[in-house]
Short mmCIF file of C-alpha atoms (C1' of nucleotides) in Angstrom, two decimals:
data_model
loop_
_atom_site.label_atom_id
_atom_site.label_comp_id
_atom_site.label_asym_id
_atom_site.label_seq_id
_atom_site.Cartn_x
_atom_site.Cartn_y
_atom_site.Cartn_z
CA MET A 755 47.55 -162.54 88.61
CA ILE A 756 49.14 -165.70 87.33
CA ASP A 757 50.99 -165.63 84.03
CA ILE A 758 48.61 -167.37 81.64
CA LYS A 759 51.47 -168.71 79.54
CA PHE A 760 53.07 -170.25 82.58
CA LEU A 761 49.76 -171.75 83.59
CA ARG A 762 49.18 -173.28 80.16
CA GLU A 763 52.50 -175.02 80.37
CA ASN A 764 52.36 -175.99 84.06
CA PRO A 765 48.76 -176.74 84.96
CA GLU A 766 49.74 -179.45 87.42
CA LEU A 767 51.94 -177.08 89.44
CA MET A 768 49.02 -174.69 89.72
CA ARG A 769 46.63 -177.43 90.82
CA VAL A 770 49.04 -178.50 93.54
CA SER A 771 49.40 -174.91 94.70
CA GLN A 772 45.66 -174.36 94.83
CA THR A 773 45.20 -177.55 96.82
CA GLY A 774 47.95 -176.51 99.23
CA ARG A 775 46.11 -173.31 99.94
CA GLY A 776 42.87 -175.14 100.54
CA GLU A 777 41.44 -173.59 97.39
CA ASP A 778 39.79 -175.14 94.36
CA PRO A 779 42.22 -176.90 91.97
CA GLY A 780 39.38 -177.24 89.44
CA LEU A 781 39.67 -173.51 88.81
CA VAL A 782 42.88 -174.20 86.89
CA ASP A 783 41.02 -176.19 84.24
CA LEU A 784 38.26 -173.63 84.02
CA VAL A 785 40.91 -171.02 83.32
CA ILE A 786 42.58 -173.15 80.65
CA ASN A 787 39.26 -173.77 78.89
CA ALA A 788 38.31 -170.13 79.00
CA ASP A 789 41.72 -169.24 77.59
CA GLU A 790 41.20 -171.56 74.63
CA VAL A 791 37.80 -170.07 73.93
CA ARG A 792 39.34 -166.64 74.19
CA ARG A 793 42.09 -167.35 71.68
CA GLU A 794 39.69 -168.87 69.18
CA ALA A 795 37.48 -165.81 69.40
CA ILE A 796 40.49 -163.57 68.83
CA VAL A 797 41.55 -165.43 65.71
CA LYS A 798 38.04 -165.25 64.26
CA PHE A 799 37.60 -161.58 64.98
CA GLU A 800 41.01 -160.56 63.69
CA ALA A 801 40.60 -162.41 60.42
CA LEU A 802 37.29 -160.67 59.81
CA ARG A 803 38.68 -157.35 60.85
CA ALA A 804 41.61 -157.67 58.48
CA GLU A 805 39.18 -158.44 55.69
CA GLN A 806 37.16 -155.38 56.56
CA ASN A 807 40.23 -153.15 56.65
CA VAL A 808 41.20 -154.21 53.14
CA PHE A 809 37.65 -153.82 51.93
CA SER A 810 37.18 -150.36 53.42
CA LYS A 811 40.20 -149.07 51.60
CA SER A 812 38.77 -150.13 48.25
CA VAL A 813 35.60 -148.15 48.94
CA GLY A 814 37.41 -144.85 49.07
CA SER A 815 38.68 -144.94 45.49
CA ALA A 816 35.48 -146.34 43.94
CA LYS A 817 32.78 -144.14 42.46
CA GLY A 818 29.31 -144.21 40.98
CA ASP A 819 27.34 -147.44 40.87
CA GLU A 820 30.35 -149.44 41.83
CA LYS A 821 30.62 -147.45 45.05
CA THR A 822 26.96 -147.89 45.94
CA ALA A 823 27.34 -151.63 45.59
CA LEU A 824 30.46 -151.68 47.73
CA LEU A 825 28.73 -149.68 50.42
CA GLU A 826 25.94 -152.24 50.54
CA GLU A 827 28.39 -155.04 50.98
CA GLY A 828 30.35 -153.05 53.55
CA LYS A 829 27.28 -152.77 55.73
CA LYS A 830 26.91 -156.53 55.84
CA LEU A 831 30.55 -157.04 56.63
CA SER A 832 30.37 -154.42 59.33
CA LEU A 833 27.62 -156.34 61.09
CA ILE A 834 29.56 -159.57 61.01
CA VAL A 835 32.66 -157.90 62.39
CA LYS A 836 30.68 -156.35 65.20
CA GLN A 837 29.28 -159.69 66.23
CA ALA A 838 32.70 -161.28 66.20
CA GLU A 839 34.05 -158.42 68.27
CA GLN A 840 31.35 -158.87 70.87
CA LEU A 841 32.13 -162.55 71.15
CA LYS A 842 35.80 -161.74 71.49
CA THR A 843 35.16 -159.20 74.25
CA GLN A 844 32.96 -161.63 76.13
CA ALA A 845 35.52 -164.39 75.86
CA GLU A 846 38.29 -162.08 77.04
CA ASN A 847 36.28 -160.86 79.98
CA SER A 848 35.31 -164.27 81.26
CA ALA A 849 38.84 -165.63 80.80
CA ASN A 850 40.18 -162.68 82.73
CA GLU A 851 37.63 -162.95 85.48
CA LEU A 852 38.58 -166.56 86.10
CA LEU A 853 42.28 -165.85 85.96
CA LEU A 854 41.92 -163.15 88.61
CA GLN A 855 40.40 -165.70 90.98
CA LEU A 856 43.57 -167.77 91.08
CA SER A 857 45.85 -167.15 94.04
CA ASN A 858 49.60 -166.82 93.70
CA ILE A 859 51.69 -169.97 93.33
CA LEU A 860 53.01 -171.21 96.64
CA ASP A 861 56.68 -171.11 97.36
CA PRO A 862 57.63 -174.81 97.62
CA SER A 863 59.39 -174.10 100.93
CA ALA A 864 56.26 -172.74 102.59
CA PRO A 865 54.81 -175.19 105.13
CA ILE A 866 51.57 -176.80 103.96
CA GLY A 867 48.50 -176.63 106.15
CA GLY A 868 46.16 -174.32 108.02
CA GLU A 869 46.70 -171.47 110.44
CA ALA A 870 48.11 -173.77 113.13
CA ASP A 871 50.62 -175.48 110.84
CA PHE A 872 53.20 -172.71 110.85
CA LYS A 873 56.84 -173.53 111.37
CA VAL A 874 58.86 -171.69 114.00
CA ILE A 875 62.06 -170.46 112.39
CA GLU A 876 63.73 -168.93 115.39
CA ASN A 877 63.26 -167.59 118.89
CA VAL A 878 64.90 -164.32 119.79
CA GLY A 879 65.30 -163.25 123.41
CA THR A 880 63.78 -164.91 126.45
CA PRO A 881 60.38 -164.11 127.89
CA ARG A 882 60.77 -162.25 131.14
CA ASP A 883 60.11 -164.31 134.26
CA PHE A 884 57.86 -162.12 136.39
CA SER A 885 57.97 -164.54 139.31
CA LYS A 886 61.61 -163.57 139.73
CA ASP A 887 60.51 -159.94 140.02
CA SER A 888 57.82 -161.15 142.40
CA PHE A 889 54.86 -159.36 140.88
CA ALA A 890 52.12 -160.31 138.47
CA PRO A 891 52.29 -158.36 135.22
CA LYS A 892 49.40 -156.01 134.47
CA ASP A 893 47.92 -156.09 131.02
CA HIS A 894 48.23 -153.18 128.62
CA VAL A 895 44.70 -151.95 129.29
CA GLU A 896 45.42 -151.51 132.95
CA LEU A 897 48.86 -150.04 132.33
CA GLY A 898 47.41 -147.74 129.71
CA LYS A 899 44.97 -146.38 132.26
CA LEU A 900 47.59 -145.95 134.99
CA LEU A 901 49.86 -144.07 132.61
CA GLY A 902 47.07 -142.06 131.00
CA ALA A 903 48.20 -143.55 127.68
CA ILE A 904 45.24 -145.52 126.36
CA ASP A 905 41.52 -144.78 126.73
CA THR A 906 39.39 -147.62 125.40
CA GLU A 907 36.24 -146.62 127.30
CA ARG A 908 35.97 -143.27 125.62
CA GLY A 909 36.93 -144.86 122.33
CA ALA A 910 33.91 -147.14 122.68
CA LYS A 911 31.68 -144.26 123.76
CA VAL A 912 32.53 -142.19 120.72
CA SER A 913 33.11 -144.78 117.98
CA GLY A 914 32.10 -148.15 119.39
CA ALA A 915 33.91 -151.38 120.14
CA ARG A 916 37.50 -151.74 118.91
CA PHE A 917 38.19 -148.00 119.00
CA TYR A 918 40.47 -146.20 121.42
CA TYR A 919 42.20 -142.93 122.15
CA LEU A 920 45.94 -142.67 122.60
CA THR A 921 46.51 -139.88 125.09
CA GLY A 922 49.50 -138.30 126.83
CA VAL A 923 52.51 -140.61 126.72
CA GLY A 924 50.46 -143.01 124.55
CA ALA A 925 50.27 -140.39 121.83
CA LEU A 926 53.90 -139.44 122.36
CA LEU A 927 54.89 -143.09 122.13
CA GLU A 928 53.28 -143.33 118.70
CA PHE A 929 55.22 -140.32 117.47
CA ALA A 930 58.44 -141.76 118.85
CA LEU A 931 57.84 -145.16 117.27
CA VAL A 932 57.04 -143.58 113.92
CA ASN A 933 60.04 -141.27 114.03
CA TYR A 934 62.36 -144.07 115.01
CA ALA A 935 60.90 -146.31 112.28
CA ILE A 936 61.16 -143.71 109.55
CA SER A 937 64.65 -142.62 110.47
CA SER A 938 65.95 -146.18 110.52
CA ALA A 939 64.15 -146.99 107.26
CA MET A 940 65.78 -144.01 105.61
CA LYS A 941 69.18 -145.34 106.64
CA SER A 942 68.33 -148.48 104.68
CA GLY A 943 67.42 -146.49 101.60
CA PHE A 944 63.65 -146.27 101.97
CA ILE A 945 61.80 -143.24 100.65
CA PRO A 946 59.35 -142.02 103.28
CA VAL A 947 55.78 -141.74 102.02
CA ILE A 948 52.47 -140.54 103.38
CA PRO A 949 49.95 -142.10 101.00
CA PRO A 950 46.23 -141.59 100.49
CA VAL A 951 44.09 -143.95 102.57
CA LEU A 952 41.02 -143.77 100.35
CA VAL A 953 41.60 -145.63 97.09
CA LYS A 954 39.58 -146.53 94.03
CA PRO A 955 38.65 -150.10 93.09
CA PRO A 956 41.55 -150.81 90.71
CA ALA A 957 44.10 -150.22 93.47
CA MET A 958 42.25 -152.48 95.86
CA GLU A 959 41.69 -155.19 93.25
CA GLY A 960 45.23 -154.95 91.99
CA THR A 961 46.76 -155.61 95.37
CA GLY A 962 44.47 -158.59 95.83
CA PHE A 963 42.31 -157.42 98.71
CA LEU A 964 38.93 -157.83 97.04
CA GLY A 965 39.09 -161.61 96.96
CA GLN A 966 38.82 -163.59 100.16
CA ALA A 967 39.93 -160.55 102.19
CA ALA A 968 37.06 -158.39 100.90
CA GLU A 969 34.92 -158.81 103.99
CA ASN A 970 37.54 -156.98 106.03
CA VAL A 971 37.62 -153.91 103.84
CA PHE A 972 35.62 -150.77 104.56
CA HIS A 973 33.85 -149.46 101.47
CA LEU A 974 32.31 -146.04 100.97
CA GLU A 975 29.29 -146.95 98.90
CA GLU A 976 28.30 -143.49 97.78
CA ASP A 977 31.68 -142.56 96.35
CA ASP A 978 33.03 -146.03 95.56
CA PHE A 979 36.15 -145.53 97.65
CA TYR A 980 37.85 -148.15 99.76
CA LEU A 981 39.55 -147.40 103.07
CA VAL A 982 42.89 -149.14 102.97
CA GLY A 983 43.66 -151.83 105.51
CA THR A 984 47.37 -151.21 105.03
CA SER A 985 49.50 -148.74 103.13
CA GLU A 986 50.66 -151.72 101.09
CA VAL A 987 47.69 -150.85 98.87
CA PRO A 988 48.54 -147.25 97.94
CA LEU A 989 52.26 -148.06 97.91
CA ALA A 990 51.83 -150.95 95.47
CA ALA A 991 49.50 -148.88 93.31
CA PHE A 992 51.93 -145.94 93.37
CA HIS A 993 53.57 -147.26 90.20
CA MET A 994 50.40 -148.69 88.65
CA ASP A 995 50.52 -148.71 84.81
CA GLU A 996 54.17 -147.67 84.79
CA ILE A 997 57.32 -149.08 83.27
CA LEU A 998 60.22 -148.76 85.70
CA ASN A 999 63.85 -148.52 84.78
CA SER A 1000 65.39 -151.79 85.95
CA GLU A 1001 68.63 -149.99 86.81
CA LYS A 1002 66.76 -147.95 89.41
CA LEU A 1003 65.58 -151.09 91.21
CA PRO A 1004 65.12 -151.97 93.97
CA LEU A 1005 62.78 -149.10 94.85
CA ARG A 1006 61.98 -149.07 98.55
CA TYR A 1007 59.21 -147.04 100.13
CA ALA A 1008 58.30 -146.66 103.81
CA GLY A 1009 54.66 -145.64 104.07
CA TYR A 1010 53.13 -144.19 107.21
CA SER A 1011 49.36 -144.31 107.22
CA THR A 1012 46.26 -145.10 109.12
CA CYS A 1013 44.84 -148.58 108.45
CA PHE A 1014 41.18 -149.52 108.61
CA ARG A 1015 39.87 -153.04 109.15
CA ARG A 1016 36.35 -154.28 109.59
CA GLU A 1017 37.48 -157.32 111.56
CA ALA A 1018 34.42 -159.20 110.33
CA GLY A 1019 34.25 -162.72 111.69
CA SER A 1020 36.50 -161.96 114.64
CA TYR A 1021 33.69 -161.28 117.10
CA GLY A 1022 34.71 -162.29 120.57
CA LYS A 1023 38.39 -162.46 119.60
CA ASP A 1024 40.71 -160.02 121.34
CA THR A 1025 37.82 -157.86 122.44
CA ARG A 1026 39.82 -156.37 125.29
CA GLY A 1027 42.39 -153.70 124.68
CA ILE A 1028 44.03 -152.59 121.45
CA ILE A 1029 45.35 -155.83 119.96
CA ARG A 1030 42.57 -155.98 117.38
CA VAL A 1031 41.08 -152.63 116.39
CA HIS A 1032 39.27 -151.04 113.46
CA GLN A 1033 41.75 -148.21 113.03
CA PHE A 1034 45.45 -147.93 113.70
CA ASP A 1035 48.60 -146.38 112.31
CA LYS A 1036 51.42 -148.33 110.78
CA VAL A 1037 54.77 -147.86 109.07
CA GLU A 1038 54.97 -150.28 106.17
CA MET A 1039 57.97 -151.21 104.03
CA PHE A 1040 57.35 -151.82 100.36
CA THR A 1041 59.83 -152.94 97.69
CA PHE A 1042 59.72 -153.09 93.91
CA CYS A 1043 62.58 -155.26 92.63
CA LYS A 1044 63.62 -157.71 89.94
CA PRO A 1045 61.94 -161.09 90.39
CA GLU A 1046 65.29 -162.85 90.71
CA ASP A 1047 66.14 -160.60 93.68
CA ALA A 1048 62.84 -161.06 95.48
CA GLU A 1049 63.79 -163.91 97.75
CA ALA A 1050 66.87 -162.11 99.04
CA GLU A 1051 64.84 -158.94 99.49
CA HIS A 1052 62.30 -160.90 101.51
CA GLN A 1053 65.06 -161.90 103.90
CA ARG A 1054 66.17 -158.27 104.14
CA LEU A 1055 62.67 -157.10 105.02
CA LEU A 1056 62.49 -159.79 107.67
CA GLN A 1057 65.84 -158.67 109.05
CA TRP A 1058 64.66 -155.05 109.33
CA GLU A 1059 61.59 -156.24 111.21
CA LYS A 1060 63.80 -158.21 113.58
CA ASP A 1061 66.10 -155.23 114.04
CA PHE A 1062 63.12 -153.15 115.07
CA LEU A 1063 61.89 -155.64 117.64
CA ASN A 1064 65.40 -156.04 119.00
CA ALA A 1065 65.69 -152.27 119.32
CA MET A 1066 62.45 -152.36 121.33
CA GLU A 1067 64.07 -155.03 123.50
CA ILE A 1068 61.13 -157.36 123.09
CA PRO A 1069 61.41 -161.17 123.03
CA PHE A 1070 59.86 -162.62 119.89
CA ARG A 1071 59.83 -165.52 117.49
CA VAL A 1072 59.71 -165.74 113.72
CA ILE A 1073 57.30 -168.11 112.00
CA ASP A 1074 57.02 -169.38 108.47
CA VAL A 1075 53.29 -168.96 107.81
CA ALA A 1076 51.50 -172.05 106.48
CA SER A 1077 50.01 -172.21 102.99
CA GLY A 1078 46.37 -171.96 104.07
CA ASP A 1079 47.02 -168.76 106.01
CA LEU A 1080 48.82 -166.76 103.31
CA GLY A 1081 47.10 -163.88 101.59
CA SER A 1082 46.09 -164.62 98.01
CA SER A 1083 48.94 -162.47 96.68
CA ALA A 1084 51.73 -163.93 98.79
CA THR A 1085 53.91 -166.79 97.71
CA ARG A 1086 55.51 -166.90 101.14
CA LYS A 1087 55.09 -165.02 104.40
CA PHE A 1088 57.01 -164.64 107.64
CA ASP A 1089 55.44 -163.26 110.81
CA CYS A 1090 57.27 -161.84 113.81
CA GLU A 1091 55.40 -162.61 116.99
CA ALA A 1092 56.14 -160.64 120.14
CA TRP A 1093 55.90 -162.17 123.57
CA ILE A 1094 52.85 -160.83 125.41
CA PRO A 1095 53.32 -161.63 129.13
CA THR A 1096 49.69 -161.41 130.28
CA GLN A 1097 48.58 -163.72 127.48
CA ASN A 1098 51.49 -166.03 128.06
CA ALA A 1099 51.77 -166.23 124.29
CA TYR A 1100 53.49 -164.94 121.20
CA ARG A 1101 51.27 -162.63 119.14
CA GLU A 1102 51.78 -161.36 115.62
CA VAL A 1103 53.16 -157.84 115.53
CA THR A 1104 54.77 -157.67 112.10
CA SER A 1105 54.57 -159.63 108.88
CA THR A 1106 56.39 -159.73 105.57
CA SER A 1107 55.17 -161.19 102.27
CA ASN A 1108 56.80 -161.92 98.95
CA CYS A 1109 54.28 -161.49 96.13
CA LEU A 1110 56.73 -161.99 93.26
CA GLU A 1111 55.09 -160.73 90.03
CA PHE A 1112 51.53 -161.49 91.16
CA GLN A 1113 50.53 -157.98 92.25
CA ALA A 1114 52.63 -156.32 89.57
CA ARG A 1115 50.77 -158.19 86.84
CA ARG A 1116 47.42 -157.10 88.21
CA LEU A 1117 48.59 -153.51 88.63
CA ASN A 1118 50.46 -153.51 85.33
CA ILE A 1119 53.80 -152.52 86.81
CA ARG A 1120 56.69 -153.54 84.59
CA MET A 1121 60.35 -152.90 84.17
CA LYS A 1122 62.48 -152.32 81.14
CA ASP A 1123 65.20 -154.91 81.32
CA GLY A 1124 67.39 -154.58 78.27
CA GLN A 1125 65.10 -155.18 75.30
CA ASN A 1126 62.30 -156.73 77.30
CA THR A 1127 59.51 -155.32 79.39
CA LYS A 1128 58.41 -157.66 82.12
CA PRO A 1129 56.61 -157.52 85.45
CA VAL A 1130 58.54 -156.53 88.56
CA ALA A 1131 58.32 -158.31 91.90
CA THR A 1132 56.68 -156.65 94.90
CA LEU A 1133 57.25 -157.33 98.59
CA ASN A 1134 55.89 -155.79 101.73
CA GLY A 1135 56.67 -155.91 105.42
CA THR A 1136 55.50 -154.19 108.57
CA LEU A 1137 58.09 -152.05 110.23
CA VAL A 1138 55.82 -151.12 113.09
CA ALA A 1139 52.09 -151.48 113.70
CA ILE A 1140 51.51 -148.98 116.48
CA PRO A 1141 48.91 -150.49 118.83
CA ARG A 1142 50.43 -153.95 118.97
CA MET A 1143 53.89 -152.50 119.47
CA ILE A 1144 52.54 -150.35 122.30
CA VAL A 1145 51.02 -153.45 123.89
CA ALA A 1146 54.34 -155.27 123.66
CA ILE A 1147 56.35 -152.38 125.04
CA LEU A 1148 54.05 -151.62 127.96
CA GLU A 1149 53.62 -155.22 129.02
CA ASN A 1150 57.24 -156.30 128.64
CA HIS A 1151 58.87 -153.25 130.19
CA GLN A 1152 56.55 -152.65 133.13
CA ASN A 1153 57.65 -152.25 136.71
CA SER A 1154 55.79 -153.52 139.76
CA ASP A 1155 54.27 -150.09 140.44
CA GLY A 1156 52.87 -149.79 136.90
CA THR A 1157 55.52 -147.46 135.56
CA VAL A 1158 57.15 -148.54 132.28
CA ASN A 1159 60.76 -148.30 131.19
CA VAL A 1160 61.34 -146.80 127.77
CA PRO A 1161 63.60 -148.86 125.48
CA MET A 1162 66.97 -147.20 124.90
CA ALA A 1163 66.36 -146.72 121.20
CA LEU A 1164 63.23 -144.67 121.82
CA GLN A 1165 64.60 -142.50 124.60
CA PRO A 1166 66.09 -139.85 122.29
CA PHE A 1167 62.77 -139.64 120.46
CA LEU A 1168 60.70 -139.39 123.63
CA GLY A 1169 62.96 -137.36 125.84
CA MET A 1170 62.21 -139.65 128.76
CA LYS A 1171 63.44 -142.91 130.23
CA ARG A 1172 60.29 -143.96 132.00
CA PHE A 1173 56.55 -143.56 131.70
CA GLU A 1174 55.23 -142.38 135.07
CA LEU A 1175 51.82 -142.85 136.65
CA VAL A 1176 49.36 -140.02 136.17
"C1'" G B 516 29.30 -126.19 93.28
"C1'" G B 517 29.40 -122.68 88.48
"C1'" U B 518 31.76 -121.23 83.78
"C1'" G B 519 35.58 -121.80 80.05
"C1'" G B 520 39.80 -124.51 77.98
"C1'" C B 521 42.53 -128.99 77.46
"C1'" G B 522 43.74 -134.59 77.53
"C1'" U B 523 48.15 -137.74 71.18
"C1'" G B 524 54.27 -141.91 71.78
"C1'" U B 525 59.80 -141.24 77.25
"C1'" C B 526 58.84 -135.73 76.88
"C1'" C B 527 57.24 -131.33 73.90
"C1'" G B 528 54.02 -130.85 69.93
"C1'" A B 529 51.22 -131.35 64.69
"C1'" G B 530 47.14 -133.88 62.88
"C1'" C B 531 40.99 -131.99 55.71
"C1'" G B 532 36.67 -139.05 58.38
"C1'" G B 533 40.20 -143.13 54.30
"C1'" C B 534 47.15 -142.79 52.00
"C1'" C B 535 47.88 -141.81 60.37
"C1'" G B 536 50.96 -146.08 64.68
"C1'" A B 537 50.52 -141.23 63.73
"C1'" A B 538 54.52 -135.04 60.87
"C1'" G B 539 58.28 -132.15 63.38
"C1'" G B 540 61.41 -131.48 67.53
"C1'" A B 541 63.80 -133.05 72.20
"C1'" G B 542 65.68 -137.22 74.70
"C1'" C B 543 67.86 -141.99 74.37
"C1'" G B 544 70.87 -145.97 71.60
"C1'" C B 545 74.36 -147.19 67.69
"C1'" G B 546 77.75 -145.38 63.93
"C1'" C B 547 80.79 -141.43 61.39
"C1'" C B 548 83.88 -137.23 62.55
"C1'" U B 549 87.71 -136.28 66.95
"C1'" C B 550 93.67 -137.45 70.65
"C1'" G B 551 89.08 -137.23 73.58
"C1'" A B 552 84.57 -134.52 74.08
"C1'" A B 553 80.90 -130.88 72.42
"C1'" A B 554 78.78 -129.47 67.92
"C1'" G B 555 77.52 -131.63 63.27
"C1'" C B 556 75.99 -135.73 60.14
"C1'" G B 557 73.68 -140.81 59.29
"C1'" C B 558 70.69 -144.77 61.13
"C1'" G B 559 67.50 -146.60 64.85
"C1'" U B 560 64.07 -145.94 68.91
"C1'" G B 561 56.20 -147.69 71.79
"C1'" U B 562 52.87 -151.19 74.18
"C1'" U B 563 49.57 -155.36 74.24
"C1'" G B 564 47.46 -159.59 72.05
"C1'" G B 565 47.01 -163.61 68.12
"C1'" G B 566 49.56 -166.91 64.54
"C1'" G B 567 54.63 -168.80 63.49
"C1'" A B 568 60.57 -172.89 65.11
"C1'" A B 569 62.16 -168.32 63.19
"C1'" A B 570 62.43 -164.38 59.70
"C1'" C B 571 58.04 -162.34 60.00
"C1'" U B 572 52.95 -161.36 59.90
"C1'" C B 573 47.99 -159.91 61.48
"C1'" A B 574 44.97 -157.17 65.04
"C1'" A B 575 44.25 -153.48 68.80
"C1'" C B 576 45.82 -149.07 71.30
"C1'" C B 577 45.85 -141.09 70.27
"C1'" G B 578 42.28 -140.03 78.82
"C1'" U B 579 38.03 -144.10 79.67
"C1'" G B 580 33.48 -146.19 77.93
"C1'" G B 581 29.56 -146.07 74.41
"C1'" G B 582 27.54 -144.35 69.56
"C1'" U B 583 27.40 -142.68 64.18
"C1'" U B 584 29.97 -144.61 59.58
"C1'" C B 585 31.79 -149.26 54.57
"C1'" A B 586 35.86 -146.63 57.37
"C1'" A B 587 37.10 -142.62 63.60
"C1'" A B 588 43.02 -139.72 66.80
"C1'" U B 589 39.60 -136.85 63.66
"C1'" C B 590 32.11 -136.45 64.28
"C1'" C B 591 28.31 -137.27 68.60
"C1'" C B 592 27.21 -138.64 73.90
"C1'" A B 593 28.60 -139.87 78.90
"C1'" C B 594 32.28 -140.32 82.45
"C1'" C B 595 37.22 -139.42 84.47
"C1'" G B 596 41.47 -136.30 84.97
"C1'" C B 597 44.23 -131.61 84.38
"C1'" C B 598 44.41 -126.14 83.95
"C1'" A B 599 42.15 -121.15 84.56
"C1'" C B 600 38.57 -117.93 86.75
"C1'" C B 601 34.26 -117.29 90.19
"C1'" G B 602 31.67 -118.96 94.73
"C1'" C B 603 32.38 -121.67 99.38
"C1'" C B 604 35.85 -123.65 102.96
"C1'" A B 605 40.37 -125.49 105.70
#
RNA sequence: GGUGGCGUGUCCGAGCGGCCGAAGGAGCGCGCCUCGAAAGCGCGUGUUGGGGAAACUCAACCGUGGGUUCAAAUCCCACCGCCACCGCCA
């Protein structure tokens, strides 16, 4: 949520930001109008209410005929106050509804444009040249079968398209990735968390996933629960309605959870394999910090993501995501894209967003900073999203016979140096 | 799922329908005392919104939402959460 006071004073900045995202700049003026209506309604109601408060007190001490007369008048006043209160509530609700529709203000350094207008920040490592090894790389589906690691056919049989089983070394690889991720996160001061994956509407709304992202969220109609698409949701909502001690910041949490995504509108995209699935596990980093520290923290999160990919010995690049492709909560976002040999392309494997105070305002998470209470900043970043990391590892570290070398960093967690054929 | 109890400020814990934003205590902050500390004493200590340059002032908030009333923390209803016991189950 945007700070209404900031918006009142900087409407032009907000219009520019909305335009940059490809969203409606006219919304800004609707919000400003609604805010004026809201404040007028408040003034009217409060004046009447104050009058009623004074009046009510005089009733108590009166008696006899005088009291009967006062009671009559009180009834009339009561009606008027009630009407004014209703108008006030309506005005507040509609102002709030509009305000919630506004996306976060863009970071001025974020590249403007659509999905394709990202800026490459750096390339790390060099894609392996398979012609030098004189064999054509197999894709992860084929490797997964040869190793007994991934079973997409049975996944489809049991749950439908975009489901899979991780079996044998596939399952072990997930455990190793998670253990490696959590143990390195703890070294950086993260608190490990296993959060709930079913959440109630306020958590989902607060994190900003019920706007344009709503179509990708699973909803349990009967119980009004949402299945989270990322543990960002329960981690952000962890401190909902709380006031944090600013001296304890930054607070860093590493959440391990299953993630559920409907993948609506991606029919025909990545239908093969486990690049795009309805359910997967992920270790997510989440930070609560002072707004003035957010930008530096964003760089730190990015660095931890890079460290992870380097430890997996995978070539990748970092992109600065363009304005039109940011989530509504993010002011800026960096993606790490791993090299996928059989696609001859870089594909997103991790992503980190700076939401500044946007989510915190919606979730009512504040900090006590000296005399003042003000919203904190929140940031999130993927440490490892299991299926995509498995794809990257299998495809990049395969040998001509279909066996796969285990990256050094994972060997202690797996107890093996190579995945063998089954 | 059934029955009973409870939900008040950072925490504990009072609260005849008006004088209750709310006693008392703990904690915290400042000061006194002390060589220093503890104890003791004194003072202070919520959030949100509106108006105001500010001092300040007004309004709202006692789980949430409705209702009754001139007036609700206090009465009524619904919902949510917590605790206890019973039933069922991992």
